[in-house]
Coordinates of C-alpha atoms (C1' of nucleotides) in Angstrom, one line a residue:
Chain A
X1 CA -15.8 20.0 -4.2
X2 CA -14.5 16.5 -4.6
X3 CA -16.3 14.5 -2.0
X4 CA -14.6 11.1 -2.4
X5 CA -11.2 12.1 -1.1
X6 CA -10.2 10.0 1.9
X7 CA -8.7 12.6 4.1
X8 CA -7.4 10.1 6.7
X9 CA -5.3 8.4 4.0
X10 CA -4.5 11.4 2.0
X11 CA -0.8 11.3 2.7
X12 CA -0.5 7.7 2.0
X13 CA -2.1 8.2 -1.4
X14 CA 0.4 10.9 -2.2
X15 CA 3.3 8.8 -1.3
X16 CA 2.1 5.7 -3.1
X17 CA 0.0 7.1 -6.0
X18 CA -2.4 4.8 -7.6
X19 CA -0.1 3.5 -10.3
X20 CA -1.7 2.5 -13.6
X21 CA -1.1 -0.9 -14.8
X22 CA 1.0 -0.9 -18.0
X23 CA 0.4 -3.2 -21.0
X24 CA 3.2 -5.5 -19.9
X25 CA 1.5 -6.0 -16.6
X26 CA -1.8 -6.6 -18.3
X27 CA -0.2 -9.4 -20.3
X28 CA 1.3 -10.9 -17.2
X29 CA -2.0 -10.7 -15.4
X30 CA -3.5 -12.6 -18.3
X31 CA -0.8 -15.3 -18.0
X32 CA -1.4 -15.7 -14.3
X33 CA -5.1 -15.9 -14.8
X34 CA -4.9 -18.5 -17.5
X35 CA -2.1 -20.4 -15.7
X36 CA 0.1 -20.5 -18.8
X37 CA 3.2 -20.4 -16.7
X38 CA 1.6 -21.5 -13.4
X39 CA 1.9 -18.6 -11.0
X40 CA 5.5 -17.8 -11.8
X41 CA 6.9 -14.6 -13.2
X42 CA 10.5 -14.9 -14.2
X43 CA 12.2 -12.1 -16.3
X44 CA 15.7 -11.4 -17.4
X45 CA 17.9 -8.5 -18.5
X46 CA 20.0 -9.7 -21.5
X47 CA 22.7 -7.2 -22.4
X48 CA 25.3 -7.9 -25.1
X49 CA 28.7 -7.2 -23.5
X50 CA 30.0 -5.0 -26.3
X51 CA 29.5 -1.5 -24.8
X52 CA 28.5 0.5 -21.8
X53 CA 25.0 0.7 -20.5
X54 CA 23.0 3.8 -20.9
X55 CA 19.8 5.4 -19.5
X56 CA 17.8 3.5 -22.1
X57 CA 19.1 0.2 -20.6
X58 CA 18.2 1.5 -17.2
X59 CA 14.6 1.6 -18.3
X60 CA 14.8 -2.0 -19.4
X61 CA 16.6 -3.0 -16.2
X62 CA 14.1 -1.2 -14.0
X63 CA 11.2 -2.8 -16.0
X64 CA 12.5 -6.4 -15.7
X65 CA 13.7 -6.3 -12.1
X66 CA 10.7 -4.3 -10.8
X67 CA 8.2 -6.6 -12.6
X68 CA 9.9 -9.7 -10.9
X69 CA 9.8 -7.9 -7.5
X70 CA 6.2 -6.8 -7.9
X71 CA 5.0 -10.3 -8.8
X72 CA 7.2 -12.1 -6.3
X73 CA 9.4 -13.6 -9.0
X74 CA 13.0 -13.5 -10.1
X75 CA 15.0 -11.6 -12.7
X76 CA 18.2 -13.1 -14.2
X77 CA 21.2 -11.3 -15.6
X78 CA 22.2 -12.9 -18.8
X79 CA 25.0 -11.9 -21.1
X80 CA 24.1 -12.4 -24.7
X81 CA 27.5 -13.2 -25.9
X82 CA 27.1 -15.1 -29.1
X83 CA 29.4 -12.8 -31.2
X84 CA 33.1 -13.4 -30.2
X85 CA 34.4 -10.6 -32.4
X86 CA 32.6 -7.8 -30.6
X87 CA 32.5 -8.8 -27.0
X88 CA 34.8 -8.4 -24.2
X89 CA 34.9 -9.2 -20.5
X90 CA 35.7 -5.6 -19.7
X91 CA 32.2 -4.8 -20.6
X92 CA 30.8 -7.6 -18.5
X93 CA 32.4 -6.0 -15.5
X94 CA 31.1 -2.5 -16.2
X95 CA 27.6 -3.8 -16.9
X96 CA 27.5 -5.6 -13.6
X97 CA 28.8 -2.6 -11.7
X98 CA 26.1 -0.3 -13.4
X99 CA 23.2 -2.7 -12.6
X100 CA 24.4 -2.9 -8.9
X101 CA 24.8 0.8 -8.7
X102 CA 21.2 1.2 -10.0
X103 CA 20.2 -0.9 -7.0
X104 CA 19.2 -4.1 -8.6
X105 CA 20.4 -7.6 -7.6
X106 CA 20.3 -10.7 -9.7
X107 CA 21.8 -12.7 -6.8
X108 CA 23.6 -15.9 -8.1
X109 CA 21.6 -15.9 -11.4
X110 CA 24.4 -14.5 -13.6
X111 CA 24.2 -16.4 -16.9
X112 CA 25.9 -16.4 -20.3
X113 CA 24.4 -17.5 -23.5
X114 CA 27.8 -18.9 -24.3
X115 CA 27.2 -21.4 -21.4
X116 CA 24.5 -22.9 -23.6
X117 CA 26.6 -23.4 -26.8
X118 CA 26.7 -27.2 -26.3
X119 CA 22.9 -27.5 -25.9
X120 CA 22.3 -25.0 -28.7
X121 CA 24.4 -27.2 -30.9
X122 CA 22.4 -30.3 -30.0
X123 CA 19.2 -28.4 -30.8
X124 CA 20.6 -27.5 -34.2
X125 CA 21.3 -31.2 -34.8
X126 CA 17.8 -32.0 -33.8
X127 CA 16.5 -29.4 -36.3
X128 CA 18.6 -31.1 -39.0
X129 CA 17.3 -34.5 -38.2
X130 CA 13.8 -33.2 -38.4
X131 CA 14.5 -31.9 -41.8
X132 CA 14.2 -28.3 -40.6
X133 CA 17.7 -27.1 -41.1
X134 CA 20.4 -27.3 -43.8
X135 CA 23.9 -26.3 -44.4
X136 CA 24.1 -23.7 -47.1
X137 CA 27.1 -22.7 -49.1
X138 CA 25.8 -19.4 -50.5
X139 CA 28.1 -16.4 -49.7
X140 CA 26.7 -13.7 -47.6
X141 CA 26.1 -11.6 -50.7
X142 CA 24.4 -14.4 -52.6
X143 CA 22.3 -15.1 -49.5
X144 CA 21.1 -11.5 -49.7
X145 CA 20.1 -11.9 -53.3
X146 CA 18.3 -15.1 -52.7
X147 CA 16.3 -13.5 -49.8
X148 CA 14.3 -11.3 -52.2
X149 CA 13.1 -7.8 -51.5
X150 CA 10.2 -6.1 -49.7
X151 CA 7.8 -6.9 -52.5
X152 CA 9.3 -10.0 -54.2
X153 CA 9.6 -13.4 -52.5
X154 CA 13.0 -15.0 -52.1
X155 CA 14.1 -18.1 -53.9
X156 CA 15.3 -21.4 -52.6
X157 CA 19.0 -22.0 -52.0
X158 CA 20.4 -24.7 -54.2
X159 CA 21.6 -26.4 -51.1
X160 CA 18.2 -26.5 -49.5
X161 CA 17.4 -30.1 -50.2
X162 CA 20.5 -32.0 -49.1
X163 CA 19.9 -35.2 -47.3
X164 CA 19.8 -35.2 -43.6
X165 CA 23.0 -37.3 -43.4
X166 CA 24.8 -34.9 -45.6
X167 CA 23.7 -31.9 -43.5
X168 CA 24.7 -33.8 -40.4
X169 CA 28.2 -34.5 -41.7
X170 CA 28.7 -31.0 -43.0
X171 CA 27.5 -29.4 -39.8
X172 CA 29.9 -31.7 -37.8
X173 CA 32.6 -30.6 -40.2
X174 CA 31.7 -26.9 -39.5
X175 CA 32.2 -27.5 -35.8
X176 CA 35.4 -29.4 -36.4
X177 CA 36.9 -26.5 -38.2
X178 CA 37.0 -28.1 -41.6
X179 CA 35.8 -24.9 -43.4
X180 CA 36.9 -21.4 -43.5
X181 CA 34.9 -18.4 -42.2
X182 CA 31.9 -17.6 -44.3
X183 CA 32.1 -20.6 -46.5
X184 CA 29.0 -22.2 -45.0
X185 CA 26.1 -21.5 -42.7
X186 CA 23.4 -23.5 -41.1
X187 CA 20.0 -22.2 -42.0
X188 CA 16.5 -23.0 -40.7
X189 CA 14.3 -24.3 -43.5
X190 CA 11.1 -22.2 -43.2
X191 CA 9.7 -20.2 -46.1
X192 CA 11.6 -18.2 -48.6
X193 CA 8.3 -16.4 -49.7
X194 CA 7.4 -15.4 -46.1
X195 CA 6.3 -11.7 -45.9
X196 CA 8.5 -11.4 -42.9
X197 CA 12.1 -11.4 -43.8
X198 CA 13.3 -13.1 -40.5
X199 CA 11.3 -16.2 -41.6
X200 CA 13.1 -16.6 -45.0
X201 CA 15.5 -19.4 -44.1
X202 CA 17.4 -17.4 -41.5
X203 CA 21.0 -18.3 -40.7
X204 CA 21.3 -19.9 -37.3
X205 CA 25.0 -20.8 -37.3
X206 CA 27.9 -19.1 -38.9
X207 CA 31.7 -20.0 -39.0
X208 CA 33.8 -17.7 -37.1
X209 CA 37.4 -18.7 -36.2
X210 CA 37.5 -16.2 -33.4
X211 CA 38.5 -16.2 -29.7
X212 CA 35.6 -15.9 -27.4
X213 CA 35.9 -14.1 -24.1
X214 CA 34.6 -17.1 -22.2
X215 CA 34.8 -20.2 -24.3
X216 CA 38.2 -19.3 -25.7
X217 CA 39.0 -21.3 -28.9
X218 CA 36.6 -24.2 -28.1
X219 CA 34.2 -23.2 -30.9
X220 CA 34.6 -22.0 -34.4
X221 CA 30.9 -21.9 -35.2
X222 CA 28.6 -19.5 -33.3
X223 CA 24.8 -19.4 -33.1
X224 CA 23.0 -16.3 -34.2
X225 CA 20.9 -14.2 -31.9
X226 CA 17.6 -15.7 -33.1
X227 CA 18.8 -19.2 -32.5
X228 CA 20.1 -18.3 -29.0
X229 CA 17.9 -15.9 -27.3
X230 CA 14.6 -17.8 -27.1
X231 CA 16.4 -21.0 -26.2
X232 CA 18.3 -19.3 -23.5
X233 CA 15.1 -17.8 -22.1
X234 CA 13.6 -21.3 -22.3
X235 CA 16.5 -23.0 -20.5
X236 CA 16.3 -20.5 -17.7
X237 CA 12.6 -20.9 -17.3
X238 CA 11.8 -17.3 -18.3
X239 CA 8.1 -16.6 -18.5
X240 CA 8.0 -13.1 -20.0
X241 CA 10.9 -12.2 -22.3
X242 CA 10.8 -8.4 -22.6
X243 CA 12.6 -6.7 -25.4
X244 CA 12.5 -3.5 -27.5
X245 CA 10.3 -2.9 -30.5
X246 CA 12.8 -3.7 -33.2
X247 CA 12.5 -7.3 -32.2
X248 CA 8.9 -7.5 -32.9
X249 CA 9.5 -8.9 -36.4
X250 CA 11.6 -11.7 -34.8
X251 CA 8.8 -12.9 -32.6
X252 CA 7.4 -15.4 -35.1
X253 CA 10.9 -17.0 -35.4
X254 CA 11.3 -17.0 -31.5
X255 CA 8.0 -18.8 -31.4
X256 CA 9.0 -21.2 -34.3
X257 CA 12.1 -22.4 -32.6
X258 CA 10.4 -23.1 -29.3
X259 CA 7.7 -25.0 -31.1
X260 CA 9.9 -27.1 -33.3
X261 CA 12.3 -27.8 -30.5
X262 CA 9.4 -28.6 -28.3
X263 CA 10.8 -26.7 -25.3
X264 CA 9.4 -24.3 -22.7
X265 CA 8.0 -21.4 -24.6
X266 CA 8.3 -18.0 -23.0
X267 CA 6.2 -15.0 -24.2
X268 CA 8.2 -12.3 -26.0
X269 CA 6.8 -8.9 -25.2
X270 CA 8.1 -5.7 -27.0
X271 CA 8.1 -2.1 -25.6
X272 CA 9.4 1.2 -26.9
X273 CA 12.9 2.1 -26.1
X274 CA 13.7 5.3 -24.3
X275 CA 14.7 8.5 -26.2
X276 CA 15.5 11.7 -24.6
X277 CA 15.5 15.2 -26.0
X278 CA 18.9 16.9 -26.6
X279 CA 20.6 13.4 -26.6
X280 CA 21.5 10.6 -28.9
X281 CA 21.2 7.0 -27.6
X282 CA 23.1 4.5 -29.7
X283 CA 26.4 2.7 -29.1
X284 CA 27.6 3.7 -32.5
X285 CA 27.1 7.4 -31.8
X286 CA 28.5 7.2 -28.4
X287 CA 31.6 5.7 -30.0
X288 CA 31.8 8.6 -32.4
X289 CA 31.5 11.1 -29.6
X290 CA 34.3 9.4 -27.7
X291 CA 36.6 8.7 -30.7
X292 CA 36.3 12.1 -32.2
X293 CA 37.1 13.7 -28.8
X294 CA 33.8 15.4 -28.3
X295 CA 33.7 14.0 -24.8
X296 CA 36.4 12.7 -22.6
X297 CA 35.2 9.1 -22.5
X298 CA 32.3 6.8 -21.9
X299 CA 31.9 8.2 -18.4
X300 CA 32.1 11.9 -19.4
X301 CA 29.5 13.5 -17.2
X302 CA 27.6 14.7 -20.3
X303 CA 27.1 11.2 -21.6
X304 CA 23.7 9.4 -20.9
X305 CA 25.7 6.3 -20.1
X306 CA 25.1 5.0 -16.6
X307 CA 28.7 5.6 -15.9
X308 CA 28.4 9.2 -17.2
X309 CA 25.3 9.9 -15.1
X310 CA 27.0 8.4 -12.1
X311 CA 30.1 10.6 -12.5
X312 CA 27.9 13.6 -13.1
X313 CA 26.4 13.0 -9.8
X314 CA 23.0 11.6 -10.5
X315 CA 21.5 9.4 -7.8
X316 CA 20.4 5.8 -8.6
X317 CA 17.1 6.6 -6.8
X318 CA 16.3 9.4 -9.1
X319 CA 17.0 7.3 -12.2
X320 CA 14.8 4.5 -10.9
X321 CA 12.0 6.9 -10.2
X322 CA 12.4 8.5 -13.5
X323 CA 12.1 5.1 -15.2
X324 CA 9.0 4.4 -13.2
X325 CA 7.6 7.8 -14.1
X326 CA 7.9 7.6 -17.9
X327 CA 6.0 4.4 -18.0
X328 CA 6.1 1.7 -20.6
X329 CA 4.2 1.5 -23.8
X330 CA 4.7 0.8 -27.5
X331 CA 4.6 4.4 -28.6
X332 CA 7.8 5.7 -30.2
X333 CA 8.4 8.6 -27.9
X334 CA 11.0 11.2 -26.9
X335 CA 11.0 12.1 -23.3
X336 CA 11.8 15.7 -22.3
X337 CA 15.1 15.6 -20.6
X338 CA 13.9 18.2 -18.1
X339 CA 11.8 15.3 -16.6
X340 CA 15.1 13.4 -15.9
X341 CA 16.6 16.7 -14.5
X342 CA 13.6 17.3 -12.3
X343 CA 13.8 13.9 -10.8
X344 CA 17.4 14.4 -9.6
X345 CA 16.4 17.9 -8.4
X346 CA 13.6 16.4 -6.4
X347 CA 15.8 13.8 -4.8
X348 CA 18.7 16.0 -4.1
X349 CA 16.4 18.8 -2.7
X350 CA 15.5 16.3 0.0
X351 CA 18.9 14.9 0.8
X352 CA 21.7 17.1 -0.3
X353 CA 23.5 19.2 2.3
X354 CA 23.6 22.9 1.5
X355 CA 26.8 24.8 1.3
X356 CA 27.9 28.2 0.0
X357 CA 30.1 28.4 -3.0
X358 CA 31.1 31.4 -5.0
X359 CA 31.7 30.6 -8.7
X360 CA 32.7 34.0 -9.9
X361 CA 34.3 35.7 -6.9
X362 CA 34.0 39.4 -6.4
X363 CA 35.7 40.8 -3.3
X364 CA 33.7 42.6 -0.8
X365 CA 35.3 44.7 2.0
X366 CA 33.1 45.7 4.9
X367 CA 34.5 48.9 6.0
X368 CA 32.9 49.2 9.4
X369 CA 33.8 45.7 10.5
X370 CA 37.1 45.0 12.4
X371 CA 39.9 43.5 10.3
X372 CA 40.8 41.0 13.1
X373 CA 37.4 39.8 14.0
X374 CA 36.0 36.4 13.1
X375 CA 32.5 35.4 13.9
X376 CA 31.3 31.8 13.7
X377 CA 27.9 31.9 12.4
X378 CA 25.5 29.0 12.3
X379 CA 24.0 27.8 9.0
X380 CA 21.3 25.2 8.4
X381 CA 22.5 22.1 6.5
X382 CA 19.2 21.3 5.0
X383 CA 15.9 23.0 5.5
X384 CA 14.2 20.0 4.2
X385 CA 15.7 17.7 6.7
X386 CA 15.8 18.7 10.4
X387 CA 18.1 15.8 11.3
X388 CA 20.8 17.3 9.0
X389 CA 21.8 19.7 11.7
X390 CA 23.8 22.9 11.5
X391 CA 27.4 23.9 10.7
X392 CA 29.6 26.9 11.4
X393 CA 30.7 29.3 8.7
X394 CA 33.3 32.0 9.5
X395 CA 32.4 35.6 8.9
X396 CA 35.1 38.3 8.4
X397 CA 35.7 41.7 7.1
X398 CA 36.7 40.5 3.6
X399 CA 34.4 38.2 1.7
X400 CA 33.7 37.0 -1.7
X401 CA 30.3 37.2 -3.3
X402 CA 29.2 36.2 -6.8
X403 CA 29.7 38.6 -9.6
X404 CA 26.2 37.9 -10.8
X405 CA 24.9 39.2 -7.4
X406 CA 26.1 42.7 -8.1
X407 CA 24.8 45.1 -10.9
X408 CA 26.1 48.6 -11.2
X409 CA 23.0 49.7 -12.9
X410 CA 20.3 47.4 -11.7
X411 CA 17.5 46.4 -14.0
X412 CA 13.9 46.6 -12.7
X413 CA 13.0 44.0 -10.0
X414 CA 16.8 43.2 -9.4
X415 CA 17.0 42.9 -5.7
X416 CA 20.6 41.9 -5.2
X417 CA 23.5 44.3 -4.6
X418 CA 23.9 47.6 -6.4
X419 CA 25.5 50.9 -5.4
X420 CA 23.5 52.2 -2.5
X421 CA 21.2 49.2 -2.0
X422 CA 21.1 46.6 0.7
X423 CA 21.2 42.8 0.7
X424 CA 21.1 40.0 3.1
X425 CA 24.2 37.8 3.4
X426 CA 22.7 34.4 3.9
X427 CA 22.9 33.3 7.6
X428 CA 24.6 36.7 8.4
X429 CA 24.0 40.4 8.2
X430 CA 22.5 42.9 6.0
X431 CA 25.1 45.0 4.1
X432 CA 24.9 48.0 2.0
X433 CA 27.0 48.7 -1.1
X434 CA 28.8 52.0 -0.7
X435 CA 31.1 52.0 -3.7
X436 CA 32.6 49.9 -6.4
X437 CA 36.3 49.9 -7.3
X438 CA 37.5 49.3 -10.8
X439 CA 40.8 48.2 -12.2
X440 CA 42.6 50.0 -15.0
X441 CA 40.5 48.3 -17.6
X442 CA 37.4 49.5 -16.0
X443 CA 36.2 46.2 -14.6
X444 CA 34.7 46.2 -11.2
X445 CA 37.0 44.2 -9.0
X446 CA 35.9 45.2 -5.4
X447 CA 33.0 46.4 -3.5
X448 CA 33.2 48.5 -0.4
X449 CA 30.2 47.9 1.9
X450 CA 28.9 48.8 5.3
X451 CA 27.2 46.4 7.7
X452 CA 24.2 46.7 9.9
X453 CA 25.2 44.7 13.0
X454 CA 21.6 44.7 14.3
X455 CA 20.4 42.3 11.6
X456 CA 21.8 39.0 12.6
X457 CA 19.0 36.5 12.9
X458 CA 16.3 39.2 12.6
X459 CA 14.7 41.6 10.1
X460 CA 15.1 45.3 10.5
X461 CA 11.8 46.9 11.5
X462 CA 12.0 50.0 9.4
X463 CA 12.6 48.5 6.0
X464 CA 12.3 45.4 3.9
X465 CA 15.4 43.8 2.4
X466 CA 14.3 41.2 -0.1
X467 CA 17.6 40.0 -1.6
X468 CA 19.5 37.2 -0.1
X469 CA 22.9 36.3 -1.4
X470 CA 25.6 33.7 -0.6
X471 CA 29.2 34.5 0.3
X472 CA 32.4 33.0 1.7
X473 CA 35.0 34.5 3.9
X474 CA 38.0 35.4 1.8
X475 CA 40.5 34.3 4.4
X476 CA 38.8 30.9 4.9
X477 CA 37.6 30.1 1.4
X478 CA 38.9 27.0 -0.3
X479 CA 40.0 27.1 -3.9
X480 CA 38.0 24.7 -6.1
X481 CA 37.6 23.8 -9.7
X482 CA 34.0 23.7 -10.8
X483 CA 32.9 22.0 -14.0
X484 CA 29.7 23.4 -15.3
X485 CA 28.1 20.9 -17.5
X486 CA 25.2 21.6 -19.9
X487 CA 23.4 19.6 -22.5
X488 CA 25.7 18.0 -25.0
X489 CA 23.5 19.0 -27.9
X490 CA 21.9 22.4 -28.6
X491 CA 18.8 21.1 -30.4
X492 CA 16.0 18.9 -29.1
X493 CA 16.4 16.1 -31.8
X494 CA 20.1 15.9 -32.7
X495 CA 19.3 13.0 -35.0
X496 CA 17.2 15.1 -37.3
X497 CA 19.9 16.6 -39.6
X498 CA 20.0 18.3 -42.9
X499 CA 21.6 16.7 -46.0
X500 CA 25.3 16.4 -45.6
X501 CA 25.4 16.9 -41.9
X502 CA 25.5 14.5 -39.1
X503 CA 24.5 14.6 -35.5
X504 CA 27.8 16.1 -34.3
X505 CA 26.9 19.3 -36.1
X506 CA 24.4 19.9 -33.4
X507 CA 26.9 19.6 -30.5
X508 CA 26.6 22.3 -27.9
X509 CA 29.8 24.3 -27.9
X510 CA 29.1 25.4 -24.4
X511 CA 28.4 22.0 -22.9
X512 CA 31.3 22.4 -20.5
X513 CA 32.6 25.5 -18.8
X514 CA 35.5 25.0 -16.3
X515 CA 35.9 27.5 -13.5
X516 CA 39.4 27.1 -12.1
X517 CA 39.2 29.3 -9.1
X518 CA 35.8 29.1 -7.4
X519 CA 35.7 29.9 -3.7
X520 CA 33.9 27.4 -1.5
X521 CA 33.2 27.5 2.2
X522 CA 35.8 25.8 4.5
X523 CA 33.4 22.9 5.6
X524 CA 34.1 21.5 2.2
X525 CA 37.6 20.7 3.1
X526 CA 38.3 16.9 2.6
X527 CA 35.3 16.0 0.5
X528 CA 35.4 12.7 -1.1
X529 CA 34.5 11.7 -4.7
X530 CA 30.7 11.3 -5.4
X531 CA 29.6 13.3 -2.4
X532 CA 26.8 15.6 -3.4
X533 CA 25.9 19.1 -2.3
X534 CA 23.6 22.0 -3.1
X535 CA 25.5 25.1 -3.7
X536 CA 22.8 27.5 -2.3
X537 CA 21.1 29.5 -5.0
X538 CA 23.3 27.9 -7.7
X539 CA 22.7 24.2 -8.2
X540 CA 23.5 20.6 -7.2
X541 CA 27.1 19.5 -7.4
X542 CA 29.0 16.3 -6.9
X543 CA 32.7 15.8 -6.1
X544 CA 34.5 14.4 -9.1
X545 CA 37.0 11.6 -8.9
X546 CA 39.7 14.1 -10.1
X547 CA 39.5 15.7 -6.7
X548 CA 42.8 16.0 -4.7
X549 CA 43.3 16.8 -1.1
X550 CA 44.7 20.2 -2.3
X551 CA 41.9 21.0 -4.7
X552 CA 38.4 19.7 -4.7
X553 CA 36.7 19.4 -8.1
X554 CA 33.0 19.7 -8.4
X555 CA 30.7 18.7 -11.3
X556 CA 27.4 20.5 -11.7
X557 CA 24.7 17.9 -11.7
X558 CA 21.9 20.2 -12.5
X559 CA 21.3 23.9 -11.8
X560 CA 18.6 25.1 -9.4
X561 CA 15.4 26.2 -11.0
X562 CA 16.0 29.9 -11.8
X563 CA 12.9 32.0 -12.1
X564 CA 15.1 35.1 -12.2
X565 CA 16.9 33.9 -15.3
X566 CA 13.5 33.1 -16.8
X567 CA 12.3 36.7 -16.1
X568 CA 15.4 38.3 -17.6
X569 CA 15.3 35.9 -20.6
X570 CA 11.6 36.8 -21.4
X571 CA 12.0 40.5 -21.1
Chain B
rU1 C1' 5.6 -1.1 -53.1
rG2 C1' 5.3 -6.3 -48.8
rC3 C1' 4.9 -7.4 -43.5
rC4 C1' 4.7 -5.8 -38.4
rG5 C1' 3.9 -1.8 -34.8
rG6 C1' 2.1 3.0 -33.4
rG7 C1' -1.0 7.9 -33.5
rU8 C1' -4.8 11.0 -26.7
rG9 C1' -2.5 18.9 -24.8
rG10 C1' 4.2 21.4 -26.3
rU11 C1' 6.0 16.3 -23.6
rG12 C1' 5.3 11.3 -21.3
rA13 C1' 1.4 8.4 -19.7
rA14 C1' -4.2 7.0 -18.1
rA15 C1' -9.2 6.2 -19.3
rU16 C1' -10.5 -1.3 -21.8
rG17 C1' -18.7 1.5 -24.7
rG18 C1' -20.6 5.9 -19.8
rU19 C1' -18.3 13.2 -16.9
rA20 C1' -11.1 12.9 -21.3
rU21 C1' -7.6 11.7 -15.8
rC22 C1' -2.3 12.3 -13.7
rA23 C1' 2.2 14.4 -14.2
rC24 C1' 6.2 17.5 -16.7
rU25 C1' 6.9 22.0 -19.3
rA26 C1' 4.9 27.0 -19.9
rA27 C1' 2.3 31.3 -18.1
rG28 C1' 0.3 33.8 -13.7
rG29 C1' 0.0 34.2 -8.4
rU30 C1' 1.3 32.8 -3.0
rC31 C1' 5.1 31.9 0.5
rU32 C1' 10.3 32.4 1.7
rC33 C1' 17.0 34.7 5.3
rU34 C1' 18.2 30.0 -1.3
rG35 C1' 14.7 34.5 -7.2
rG36 C1' 15.4 27.0 -4.4
rU37 C1' 11.3 24.4 -1.8
rU38 C1' 5.9 24.7 -0.8
rC39 C1' 1.0 25.9 -2.2
rC40 C1' -2.8 27.8 -5.8
rU41 C1' -4.7 28.9 -10.8
rU42 C1' -4.8 28.5 -16.3
rC43 C1' -3.7 25.5 -20.8
rA44 C1' -6.7 19.0 -25.4
rU45 C1' -13.1 17.1 -27.2
rU46 C1' -8.4 11.9 -28.6
rG47 C1' -4.5 12.1 -36.9
rG48 C1' -9.0 12.8 -40.8
rG49 C1' -13.8 11.2 -43.0
rG50 C1' -17.9 7.9 -42.7
rG51 C1' -20.7 4.3 -39.9
rU52 C1' -22.8 1.4 -35.4
rU53 C1' -24.9 3.1 -30.6
rC54 C1' -29.1 6.5 -26.0
rG55 C1' -23.9 7.2 -25.6
rA56 C1' -17.3 6.2 -29.0
rA57 C1' -10.5 7.9 -27.4
rU58 C1' -12.5 2.8 -27.0
rC59 C1' -16.3 -1.1 -31.9
rC60 C1' -16.6 -1.3 -37.8
rU61 C1' -14.7 1.0 -42.4
rC62 C1' -11.9 4.0 -45.8
rC63 C1' -7.8 7.3 -45.8
rC64 C1' -3.4 10.1 -43.8
rC65 C1' 1.0 10.3 -40.9
rC66 C1' 5.2 8.1 -38.0
rG67 C1' 8.5 4.0 -36.7
rG68 C1' 10.8 -0.9 -37.6
rC69 C1' 12.4 -5.0 -41.0
rA70 C1' 15.9 -6.9 -47.0
rA71 C1' 23.9 -8.3 -41.2
rC72 C1' 26.7 -14.8 -41.8
rC73 C1' 24.9 -7.9 -35.7
rA74 C1' 22.2 -7.9 -31.3

RNA sequence: UGCCGGGUGGUGAAAUGGUAUCACUAAGGUCUCUGGUUCCUUCAUUGGGGGUUCGAAUCCUCCCCCGGCAACCA
């Protein structure tokens, strides 16, 4: 029907789909066309080192670094460390490790806003000399009162009209440590009646007798974000300064400082931050989760932190693709977490070696198979990747299969094992269930089966056996701990809470199930942390750092799509 | 209430005055020694009203809804 399909290039088009240009790229194209910044594109990722990075940051990182790459420019890493009381070098290290893990490289351009303190100070003096800044002695609370409200304009500080000389002396005194914390601030003199609060004489310097992670005790006054960010961008020759929507109100101030200081003036561009269903995404809430013990730490595999996703087993490729896929816009949106999950499935389907692992072991004894016989059967490592090769799995008289693969009274369309029915053991033979053995409590603890030895590598001609199940040899199986992770919250929007509740009331009580004695195939002996596998018919798993040579520990990254579970759920 | 943003299927994004497009989810089907993968099919007239126009998601206008802003945080 469609005539304009280019058949010759069809595969190329599929692998590199015609990507729509997002609004940020449109703006950049405009800059390139007008020559506002010449033909240069220079972005930056500016984290505050006061917490761990999360998937929302990954969106910003991917955006900034990818834009630079796409336009043949550069992207800096800059730590926005203007608040000494909250920032630590521990976070600097983790942030750098996370960005590297994601696969981005700032090369030698690792900058710190604190490196610009001296220049920032000089610019503050310049503002004072231009009559555009003054030392104010209103307390924080008084400052709030003077700022006015949504509907009423603010009023002028009584200190607003000091002489330039007095301001200069006072500001020098602030730097010299002559005044206690909170006693004075330096404010920009703009417009107390401005409809935008950020323009109502904003504080640009405050007194903080605090130790800074990089400048030590050199300073006791520190610049505010608004007086730092744009100037830092300017010093680094940034062209497009990309940030999230909540800074939109700050753009007039960003512009004001660049203009009044007469310095290189980057363009601030705001985009919508990432939200995911079944997740919260703020440092404060993460802290609550950690401090109240709902998770084991910032790198708990259920956390949407980069370190959590990494430990869970997510691949950096899948996170990058996800970030590209969701796009960039100014719409406040909530992305369905299944999209993230599908990206990691897609990647792991292509690259993860397949193995057999039995999570809930049920012993199977094949009565017509010799007790002393061991057959080494060949299994495909990855049907999606011919180069992955084959491996050997030992087959013996006593096996384990998964409890879920047996039903004493099978429901309709169930084609796994049941009394009297047959099933294919993956890569091995067809067996038939002859009887089930119970313990005293009535639980089924063992199956007695018979084998059809004429079914290895071929289908029987006289009948169709549809079910295929995984198994491990009881004698050869390795004992493993398996941690089944699920969504941390049980509702799509955990932030939406009733009166008197908070987001923790939506925690999913079943977000972690630990299986102490799973049985996995012997090829898994000696696995190393962060290796990833597909447990056939079950899901994708990665080796946790808690693994020991004696006992491997696996984290479930994500289950396989399970259309059987869907059928049973719907009926 | 003031200012700034934003409203396109259940979800995320396209379409920049000219046939509402691409994915995800969901549902159904195909294939299969993974109930995985693959492949196929189905699912919106763009927040609402009015206007301009041969023609509007796109332009004008009024209204509605959602988000952000009143830290000496970023």
